[in-house]
Short mmCIF file of C-alpha atoms in Angstrom, two decimals:
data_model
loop_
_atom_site.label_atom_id
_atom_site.label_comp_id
_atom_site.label_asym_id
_atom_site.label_seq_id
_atom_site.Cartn_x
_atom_site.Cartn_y
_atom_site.Cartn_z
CA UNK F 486 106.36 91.87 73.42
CA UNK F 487 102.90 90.68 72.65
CA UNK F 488 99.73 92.99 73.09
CA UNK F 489 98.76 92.72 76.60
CA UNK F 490 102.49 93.02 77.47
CA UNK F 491 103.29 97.02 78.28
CA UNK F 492 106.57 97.29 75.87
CA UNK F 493 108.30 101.06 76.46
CA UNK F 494 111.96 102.38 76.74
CA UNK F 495 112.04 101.06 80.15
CA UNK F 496 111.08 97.39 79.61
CA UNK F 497 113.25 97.20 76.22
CA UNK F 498 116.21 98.44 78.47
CA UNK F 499 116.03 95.96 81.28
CA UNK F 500 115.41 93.02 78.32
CA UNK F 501 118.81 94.36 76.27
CA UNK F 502 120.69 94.23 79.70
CA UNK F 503 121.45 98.20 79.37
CA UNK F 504 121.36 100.18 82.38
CA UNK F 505 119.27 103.80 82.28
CA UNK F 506 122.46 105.70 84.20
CA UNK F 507 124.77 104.64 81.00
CA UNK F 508 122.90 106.15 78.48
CA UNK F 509 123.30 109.38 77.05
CA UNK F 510 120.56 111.05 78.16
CA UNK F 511 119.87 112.78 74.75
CA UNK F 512 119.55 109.28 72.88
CA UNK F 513 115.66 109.56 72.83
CA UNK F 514 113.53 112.56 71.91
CA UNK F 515 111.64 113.59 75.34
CA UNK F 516 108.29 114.44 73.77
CA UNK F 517 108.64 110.96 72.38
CA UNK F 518 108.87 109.55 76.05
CA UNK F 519 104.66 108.24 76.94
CA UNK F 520 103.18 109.81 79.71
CA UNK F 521 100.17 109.58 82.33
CA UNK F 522 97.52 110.41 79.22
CA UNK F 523 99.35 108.28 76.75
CA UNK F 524 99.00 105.29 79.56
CA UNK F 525 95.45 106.82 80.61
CA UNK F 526 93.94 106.22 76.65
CA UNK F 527 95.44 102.41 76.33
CA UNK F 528 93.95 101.60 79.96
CA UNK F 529 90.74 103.55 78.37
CA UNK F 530 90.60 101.25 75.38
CA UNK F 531 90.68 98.00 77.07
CA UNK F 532 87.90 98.92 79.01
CA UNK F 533 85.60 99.95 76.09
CA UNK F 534 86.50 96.76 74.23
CA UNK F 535 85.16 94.78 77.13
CA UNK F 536 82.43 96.98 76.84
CA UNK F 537 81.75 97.02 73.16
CA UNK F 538 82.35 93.80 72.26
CA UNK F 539 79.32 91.59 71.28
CA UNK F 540 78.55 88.21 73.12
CA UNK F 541 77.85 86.38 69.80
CA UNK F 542 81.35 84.35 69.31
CA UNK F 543 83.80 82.72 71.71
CA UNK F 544 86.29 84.47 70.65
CA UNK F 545 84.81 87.51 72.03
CA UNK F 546 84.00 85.96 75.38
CA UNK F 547 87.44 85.57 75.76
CA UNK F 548 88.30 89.07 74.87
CA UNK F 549 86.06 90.36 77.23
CA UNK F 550 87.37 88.30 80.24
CA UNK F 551 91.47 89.23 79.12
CA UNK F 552 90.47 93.02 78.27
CA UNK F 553 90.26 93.82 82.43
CA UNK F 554 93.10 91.78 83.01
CA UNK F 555 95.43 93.59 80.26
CA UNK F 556 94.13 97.12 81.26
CA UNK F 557 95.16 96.06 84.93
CA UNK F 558 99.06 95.29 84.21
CA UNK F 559 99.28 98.72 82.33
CA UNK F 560 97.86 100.25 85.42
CA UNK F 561 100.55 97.92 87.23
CA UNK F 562 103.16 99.28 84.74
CA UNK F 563 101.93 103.01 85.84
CA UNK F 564 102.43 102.42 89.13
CA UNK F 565 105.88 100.57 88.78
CA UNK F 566 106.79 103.74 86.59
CA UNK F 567 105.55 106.21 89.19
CA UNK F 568 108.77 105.37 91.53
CA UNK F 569 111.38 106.67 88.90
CA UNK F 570 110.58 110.53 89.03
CA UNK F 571 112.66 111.28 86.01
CA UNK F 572 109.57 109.12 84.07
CA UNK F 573 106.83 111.34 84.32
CA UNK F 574 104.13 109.07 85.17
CA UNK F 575 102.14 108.39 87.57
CA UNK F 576 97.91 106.88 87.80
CA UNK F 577 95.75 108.92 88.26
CA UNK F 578 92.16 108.93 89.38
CA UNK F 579 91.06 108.45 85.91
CA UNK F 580 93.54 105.27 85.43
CA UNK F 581 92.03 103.32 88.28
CA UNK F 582 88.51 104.36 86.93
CA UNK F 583 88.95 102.93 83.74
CA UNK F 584 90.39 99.72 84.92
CA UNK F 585 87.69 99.81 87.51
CA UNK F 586 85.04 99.87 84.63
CA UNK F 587 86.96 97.00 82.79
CA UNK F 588 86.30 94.84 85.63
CA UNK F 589 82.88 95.76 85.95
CA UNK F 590 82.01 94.98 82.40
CA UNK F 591 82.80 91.98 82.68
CA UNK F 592 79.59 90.97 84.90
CA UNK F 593 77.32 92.79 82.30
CA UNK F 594 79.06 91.62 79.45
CA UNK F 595 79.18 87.85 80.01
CA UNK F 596 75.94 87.70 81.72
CA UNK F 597 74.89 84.16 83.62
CA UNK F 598 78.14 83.24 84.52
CA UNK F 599 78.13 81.91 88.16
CA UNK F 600 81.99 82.17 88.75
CA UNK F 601 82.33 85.97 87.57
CA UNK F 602 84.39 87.87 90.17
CA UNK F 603 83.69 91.09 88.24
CA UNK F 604 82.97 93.15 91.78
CA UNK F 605 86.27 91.25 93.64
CA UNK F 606 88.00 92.61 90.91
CA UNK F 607 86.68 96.08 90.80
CA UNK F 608 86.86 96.21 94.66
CA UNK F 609 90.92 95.45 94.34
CA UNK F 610 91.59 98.08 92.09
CA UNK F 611 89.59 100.66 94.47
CA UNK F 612 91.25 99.13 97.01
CA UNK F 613 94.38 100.42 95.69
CA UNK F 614 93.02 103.78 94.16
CA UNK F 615 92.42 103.92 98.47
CA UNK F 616 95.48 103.48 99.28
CA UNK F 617 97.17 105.59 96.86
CA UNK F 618 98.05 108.69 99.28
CA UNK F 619 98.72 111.64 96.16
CA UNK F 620 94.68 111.00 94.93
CA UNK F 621 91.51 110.18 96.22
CA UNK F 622 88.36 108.50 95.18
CA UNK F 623 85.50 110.75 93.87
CA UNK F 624 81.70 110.48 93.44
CA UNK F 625 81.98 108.35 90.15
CA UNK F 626 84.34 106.19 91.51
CA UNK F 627 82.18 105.27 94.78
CA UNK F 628 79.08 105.02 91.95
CA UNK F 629 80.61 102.10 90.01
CA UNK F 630 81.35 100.29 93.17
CA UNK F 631 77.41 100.73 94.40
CA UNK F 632 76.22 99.59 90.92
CA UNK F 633 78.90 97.29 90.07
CA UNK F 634 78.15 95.19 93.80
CA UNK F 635 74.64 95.58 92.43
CA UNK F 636 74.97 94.04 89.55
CA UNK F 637 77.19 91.41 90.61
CA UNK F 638 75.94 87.66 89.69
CA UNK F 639 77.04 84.35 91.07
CA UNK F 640 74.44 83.43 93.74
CA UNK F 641 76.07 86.01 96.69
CA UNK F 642 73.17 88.58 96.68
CA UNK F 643 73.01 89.60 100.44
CA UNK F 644 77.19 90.55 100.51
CA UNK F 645 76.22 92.05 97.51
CA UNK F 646 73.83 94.18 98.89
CA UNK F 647 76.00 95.21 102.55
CA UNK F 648 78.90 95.90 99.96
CA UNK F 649 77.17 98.06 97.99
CA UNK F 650 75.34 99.47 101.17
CA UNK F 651 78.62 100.06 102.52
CA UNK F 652 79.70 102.17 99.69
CA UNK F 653 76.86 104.36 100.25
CA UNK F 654 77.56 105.15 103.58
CA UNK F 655 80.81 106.42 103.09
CA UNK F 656 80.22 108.09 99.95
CA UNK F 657 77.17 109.95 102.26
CA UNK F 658 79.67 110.89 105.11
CA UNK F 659 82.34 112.52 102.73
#
């Protein structure tokens, strides 16, 4: 598959056709098998590329807009994984972060562009992070959110603002 797509045992199963139950389960090495940390330090890497990249070519432009985007379907691929127990993975708090800071550098990185959606983005993913009922948003979680919705460009200051606002408040009252 090509880099942003999240190859593994799994995926190159379901491509061949061959079914998980029909293979001998000692046909791959178990400390070979990736796990949540393995997943956590890809996710990771995406979102310092869109953070260390410089703004002086297009090609990196693009690279920073497709780095969030990349680190989001290996979160996806986390969370599709986390329904087969027998994988051994599941997100964690530290997955959504990371892909949560992707997004986010996105608004600082390209800076002056009117259409970024850099806090929409960040607000889906801890959105879901929410919703996830094994972990919880912490402190540094609710942090990006207030400084990422303070940050954000593109002309909608005073949402900005109550979203950010908003984030306070219920960081406060937990």
């Amino acid at each position: 598959e090509d880099l942003s797509g999240v190859s593994d045992h799994y995926s190159s199963m379901r491509l061949s056709g061959t079914m998980i139950a029909q293979l001998p389960t000692d046909l791959r090495n178990a400390s070979l098998r990736p796990t949540s940390h393995h997943y956590d330090s890809v996710i990771s890497a995406f979102a310092n590329a869109t953070t260390s990249i410089t703004s002086s070519a297009h090609e990196n432009d693009n690279a920073k807009k497709n780095a969030p985007f990349i680190a989001q379907r290996w979160l996806q691929r986390m969370e599709t994984l986390a329904f087969d127990p027998h994988s051994g993975v599941r997100p964690t708090v530290d997955s959504y972060f990371h892909v949560m800071e992707a997004c986010a550098a996105t608004a600082t990185a390209i800076p002056n562009d009117k259409q970024c959606k850099a806090a929409s983005l960040t607000q889906s993913i801890f959105d879901k992070l929410s919703a996830n009922t094994n972990i919880y948003p912490t402190a540094r979680e609710y942090r990006l959110m207030i400084r990422t919705w303070c940050e954000s460009p593109g002309g909608r200051q005073k949402e900005a603002a109550y979203k950010a606002m908003g984030f306070w408040m219920i960081m406060a009252r937990e």
